[in-house]
Structures are given as structure tokens and as C-alpha cells.
Tab-separated table of C-alpha atoms in Angstrom:
chain	number	residue	atom	x	y	z
A	1	GLY	CA	189.644	123.634	54.559
A	2	ALA	CA	187.401	126.557	55.321
A	3	GLY	CA	187.636	128.094	58.739
A	4	VAL	CA	184.941	129.572	60.937
A	5	SER	CA	183.073	132.346	59.171
A	6	GLN	CA	181.096	135.174	60.739
A	7	THR	CA	178.744	137.724	59.276
A	8	PRO	CA	178.563	140.626	59.215
A	9	SER	CA	182.150	141.660	59.811
A	10	ASN	CA	180.964	145.009	61.106
A	11	LYS	CA	177.614	146.077	62.476
A	12	VAL	CA	176.665	149.580	63.531
A	13	THR	CA	173.312	150.007	65.225
A	14	GLU	CA	171.479	152.448	67.392
A	15	LYS	CA	170.778	152.035	71.072
A	16	GLY	CA	167.607	150.038	71.596
A	17	LYS	CA	167.734	148.173	68.280
A	18	TYR	CA	167.811	144.411	67.763
A	19	VAL	CA	170.801	142.709	66.117
A	20	GLU	CA	171.644	139.226	64.907
A	21	LEU	CA	175.170	137.938	64.440
A	22	ARG	CA	175.793	134.782	62.460
A	23	CYS	CA	178.449	132.100	62.802
A	24	ASP	CA	179.204	129.240	60.420
A	25	PRO	CA	181.548	126.760	62.136
A	26	ILE	CA	184.141	124.485	60.611
A	27	SER	CA	182.409	121.553	58.939
A	28	GLY	CA	182.092	118.610	61.293
A	29	HIS	CA	182.777	120.579	64.472
A	30	THR	CA	180.078	119.719	66.992
A	31	ALA	CA	181.107	122.298	69.607
A	32	LEU	CA	180.440	125.979	68.958
A	33	TYR	CA	181.308	128.899	71.233
A	34	TRP	CA	180.468	132.563	71.421
A	35	TYR	CA	182.827	134.993	73.124
A	36	ARG	CA	183.041	138.757	73.165
A	37	GLN	CA	186.169	140.828	73.453
A	38	SER	CA	186.598	144.419	74.499
A	39	LEU	CA	189.738	146.429	73.794
A	40	GLY	CA	192.657	145.405	75.952
A	41	GLN	CA	190.897	142.388	77.406
A	42	GLY	CA	190.835	138.694	76.694
A	43	PRO	CA	187.805	136.993	75.159
A	44	GLU	CA	184.901	136.695	77.581
A	45	PHE	CA	182.868	133.478	77.387
A	46	LEU	CA	179.181	133.832	76.529
A	47	ILE	CA	177.748	130.457	75.535
A	48	TYR	CA	178.759	127.005	74.313
A	49	PHE	CA	176.738	124.607	72.155
A	50	GLN	CA	177.247	120.896	71.824
A	51	GLY	CA	175.208	119.971	68.773
A	52	THR	CA	171.895	121.813	68.842
A	53	GLY	CA	171.712	122.372	72.575
A	54	ALA	CA	173.249	125.077	74.710
A	55	ALA	CA	175.499	123.098	77.048
A	56	ASP	CA	176.642	126.143	79.016
A	57	ASP	CA	175.061	129.607	78.796
A	58	SER	CA	176.520	130.874	82.051
A	59	GLY	CA	178.319	133.739	80.341
A	60	LEU	CA	175.297	135.445	78.817
A	61	PRO	CA	175.196	138.774	80.666
A	62	ASN	CA	171.406	139.141	80.829
A	63	ASP	CA	168.169	138.114	79.148
A	64	ARG	CA	168.719	140.532	76.248
A	65	PHE	CA	171.217	138.023	74.876
A	66	PHE	CA	170.091	134.786	73.277
A	67	ALA	CA	171.725	132.290	70.928
A	68	VAL	CA	170.438	129.417	68.842
A	69	ARG	CA	171.884	126.607	66.790
A	70	PRO	CA	168.780	124.858	65.433
A	71	GLU	CA	170.420	122.320	63.118
A	72	GLY	CA	173.683	121.818	64.942
A	73	SER	CA	175.700	123.844	62.478
A	74	VAL	CA	175.130	127.584	61.943
A	75	SER	CA	174.503	129.633	65.061
A	76	THR	CA	172.931	133.038	65.559
A	77	LEU	CA	173.592	135.326	68.510
A	78	LYS	CA	170.675	137.667	69.098
A	79	ILE	CA	170.837	140.848	71.129
A	80	GLN	CA	167.655	142.727	71.983
A	81	ARG	CA	167.390	146.380	73.032
A	82	THR	CA	171.084	146.982	72.434
A	83	GLU	CA	173.008	149.224	74.800
A	84	ARG	CA	176.233	151.160	74.264
A	85	GLY	CA	177.961	148.760	76.661
A	86	ASP	CA	177.275	145.906	74.230
A	87	SER	CA	179.827	147.384	71.824
A	88	ALA	CA	182.620	144.840	71.407
A	89	VAL	CA	184.008	142.277	68.997
A	90	TYR	CA	181.868	139.149	69.075
A	91	LEU	CA	183.936	136.053	68.379
A	92	CYS	CA	182.663	132.655	67.376
A	93	ALA	CA	184.786	129.526	67.681
A	94	SER	CA	184.289	125.845	66.997
A	95	SER	CA	186.054	122.657	67.981
A	96	ALA	CA	186.022	118.931	67.352
A	97	GLY	CA	186.152	116.636	70.344
A	98	THR	CA	188.627	117.765	72.954
A	99	ALA	CA	190.595	120.069	70.661
A	100	ALA	CA	191.069	123.738	71.343
A	101	PRO	CA	188.505	126.166	69.938
A	102	LEU	CA	189.385	127.755	66.607
A	103	PHE	CA	188.151	131.297	66.159
A	104	GLY	CA	186.453	133.062	63.299
A	105	PRO	CA	187.330	136.629	62.273
A	106	GLY	CA	184.734	138.186	64.574
A	107	THR	CA	181.945	140.719	64.211
A	108	ARG	CA	182.665	144.231	65.423
A	109	LEU	CA	179.460	145.577	66.960
A	110	THR	CA	179.129	149.298	67.574
A	111	VAL	CA	176.079	150.618	69.390
A	112	LEU	CA	175.623	154.354	68.952
B	1	GLN	CA	191.658	137.361	91.898
B	2	LYS	CA	191.128	136.649	88.222
B	3	GLU	CA	190.815	133.019	87.178
B	4	VAL	CA	193.622	133.350	84.625
B	5	GLU	CA	196.345	135.927	85.138
B	6	GLN	CA	198.968	137.179	82.733
B	7	ASN	CA	201.380	140.087	82.912
B	8	SER	CA	199.968	142.678	80.527
B	9	GLY	CA	203.418	143.793	79.436
B	10	PRO	CA	204.509	145.156	77.190
B	11	LEU	CA	207.339	142.665	76.975
B	12	SER	CA	210.098	143.787	74.672
B	13	VAL	CA	212.869	141.499	73.412
B	14	PRO	CA	215.495	141.913	70.691
B	15	GLU	CA	215.255	139.890	67.521
B	16	GLY	CA	216.776	136.447	67.957
B	17	ALA	CA	216.232	136.359	71.726
B	18	ILE	CA	213.992	134.036	73.732
B	19	ALA	CA	210.648	135.502	74.794
B	20	SER	CA	209.091	134.028	77.922
B	21	LEU	CA	205.377	134.486	78.550
B	22	ASN	CA	203.770	133.389	81.784
B	23	CYS	CA	200.285	132.519	82.958
B	24	THR	CA	198.855	131.425	86.288
B	25	TYR	CA	195.403	130.013	86.947
B	26	SER	CA	193.299	129.538	90.025
B	27	ASP	CA	191.165	126.433	89.419
B	28	ARG	CA	193.003	123.215	90.294
B	29	GLY	CA	190.480	121.284	88.197
B	30	SER	CA	191.920	122.805	85.032
B	31	GLN	CA	193.223	120.176	82.655
B	32	SER	CA	193.472	121.828	79.238
B	33	PHE	CA	195.696	124.790	78.471
B	34	PHE	CA	195.947	126.765	75.268
B	35	TRP	CA	198.111	129.565	73.934
B	36	TYR	CA	196.750	131.891	71.271
B	37	ARG	CA	198.421	134.691	69.363
B	38	GLN	CA	196.395	137.765	68.451
B	39	TYR	CA	197.586	140.420	66.058
B	40	SER	CA	196.082	143.865	66.404
B	41	GLY	CA	192.633	143.965	64.826
B	42	LYS	CA	192.563	140.218	64.219
B	43	SER	CA	191.033	137.259	66.036
B	44	PRO	CA	192.991	134.838	68.255
B	45	GLU	CA	194.983	132.161	66.448
B	46	LEU	CA	195.822	128.897	68.229
B	47	ILE	CA	199.540	128.267	68.732
B	48	MET	CA	199.764	125.390	71.204
B	49	SER	CA	197.692	123.086	73.354
B	50	ILE	CA	199.119	121.304	76.398
B	51	TYR	CA	197.438	118.873	78.753
B	52	SER	CA	200.220	117.116	80.706
B	53	ASN	CA	202.907	118.386	83.038
B	54	GLY	CA	206.210	119.108	81.368
B	55	ASP	CA	207.296	120.643	78.112
B	56	LYS	CA	205.777	120.455	74.653
B	57	GLU	CA	207.714	121.750	71.688
B	58	ASP	CA	206.433	122.818	68.277
B	59	GLY	CA	208.986	124.527	66.080
B	60	ARG	CA	210.198	127.704	67.807
B	61	PHE	CA	207.486	127.437	70.461
B	62	THR	CA	207.654	125.504	73.730
B	63	ALA	CA	204.771	125.308	76.168
B	64	GLN	CA	205.544	124.376	79.760
B	65	LEU	CA	202.947	123.196	82.272
B	66	ASN	CA	203.247	122.763	86.018
B	67	LYS	CA	199.893	121.820	87.505
B	68	ALA	CA	201.200	121.709	91.068
B	69	SER	CA	202.222	125.361	90.802
B	70	GLN	CA	199.202	126.200	88.602
B	71	TYR	CA	201.501	127.747	86.070
B	72	VAL	CA	201.803	127.529	82.304
B	73	SER	CA	204.312	129.325	80.132
B	74	LEU	CA	205.176	129.830	76.490
B	75	LEU	CA	208.741	130.215	75.268
B	76	ILE	CA	209.438	131.623	71.826
B	77	ARG	CA	212.963	130.925	70.606
B	78	ASP	CA	214.726	133.004	67.953
B	79	SER	CA	212.061	135.701	68.263
B	80	GLN	CA	211.177	137.516	65.046
B	81	PRO	CA	209.535	140.915	64.529
B	82	SER	CA	206.569	138.992	63.092
B	83	ASP	CA	206.066	137.463	66.561
B	84	SER	CA	205.063	140.904	67.843
B	85	ALA	CA	201.477	140.387	69.007
B	86	THR	CA	199.360	139.812	72.094
B	87	TYR	CA	199.591	136.298	73.504
B	88	LEU	CA	196.534	134.916	75.229
B	89	CYS	CA	196.527	132.067	77.722
B	90	ALA	CA	193.319	130.025	78.006
B	91	VAL	CA	192.405	127.380	80.556
B	92	LYS	CA	189.641	124.774	80.517
B	93	ILE	CA	188.245	122.524	83.222
B	94	GLY	CA	188.525	118.927	82.061
B	95	THR	CA	189.444	117.660	78.650
B	96	ASN	CA	186.046	117.534	76.993
B	97	ALA	CA	184.670	120.428	74.958
B	98	GLY	CA	183.532	123.297	77.120
B	99	LYS	CA	184.139	126.812	78.331
B	100	SER	CA	187.693	128.131	78.169
B	101	THR	CA	188.647	131.059	80.386
B	102	PHE	CA	191.091	133.551	78.931
B	103	GLY	CA	193.619	135.854	80.483
B	104	ASP	CA	193.864	139.424	79.251
B	105	GLY	CA	197.029	138.680	77.331
B	106	THR	CA	200.646	139.783	77.259
B	107	THR	CA	201.767	142.156	74.522
B	108	LEU	CA	205.108	141.165	73.018
B	109	THR	CA	207.269	143.447	70.914
B	110	VAL	CA	210.288	142.009	69.105
B	111	LYS	CA	212.691	144.755	68.092
B	112	PRO	CA	214.835	144.295	64.953
């Protein structure tokens, strides 16, 4: 079956701009996660949704970051007033029940 | 101290040898443990999940868990050049869906 999909695959923006990153989870997966990964480091947790609600947003670094999942399927990660330090690969994952998260291909965000 | 620690490597083994990758974690409440493989420029791919003390085998891979020592390892038998990648250990509190914490990974090189 289809895996997790993410769009765009690459996003280049200028400092101060607003960006949206989209994630389409595996069909039927109720849990959805956002992570970000910098070079040489492991994925860093941002937020986890169970259904439509954010069950744990403890990893969001500040109030410039926000994520939604209005219908319990597709999720959008929104970053306001982007900074160069936001440059990273943003990974989305989904899971069913207690299973391990399965990752999408990621969105590479570059803030110039 | 990081919550999940892995030797960064690089770990180099000859083709056909056993590669041993180690991971320690700090939170004794951890109950779910995952190993992911990540090729350069790609997203993490799930290899194994383990939840109970002892060994779990899947093909050439064996995961070993010792909760008393807060230690989880991954053995790769008959290593192949295609196993050359970064291996990420992830740990989750409890067995329900939720935040997984990742180590920074160990880079493995299998030499022909």
C-alpha cells in the first residue's frame, strides 16, 4: 500500500517568510508525528497527533511553529517568520495502534 | 546526558562479519524500542521493534533488550555492503502511540 507522502520534497524560502509543509499519512493510521532532522543528528520530535487533536506538542521549539490535522488525516506544519536555524529536513511519520512510526520521505527546508 | 545514546562511529566491518550496534537510554519507564536504518539522503526505515527483555530475530537482524541495564542492541549477521548506512535507535515511554526519542545514530560501513 501507499506509504506516508510529504509535499513539497524541497522548499527554499527567504528569512522571515511563512511556509507550510504537508503530510499525508498511511491510510487508517490514527497517529501522526512531525520530526525534524539536522545533518549528523537523529530526528528531533516536534508534535504528535492522535486523530484530530495534538496529543503532545512539547517539541515545538517556539510559537512560530504550529501544526494542524483538521480531519484526522492530512496534517500541515506551519512555520511563521522563518529563520536560518529552521533549515532542516522535516519528517512526518504515522502509526497504527502501538506500532512503530513509519516515516515519509521528508521535506528539505532551506531558509536563505 | 542525552536520553538515548549511541556511539557515532563510524563502525567498519568486513563483508560477511557480524556488526554490533549499541544503544543506551536513560528513562526507566521506556517500554518500546525501535531500530531504524537511514541511507544517506533518505528518511529512516524501520528494521525492528522490541518490547520485551531478550532477543528478537528477523532474518539477518537480531535485536537484544536488557531493561535492567537500560541497553538495547542490534546485531547484523552476514553483513553486506548494502547494510552500509546510519542506524538509529529510538525509545518510547509506554506501549501506546506517542513520542519516540531518537539517538544520533551509528554509521556502519561494510567493506567488500
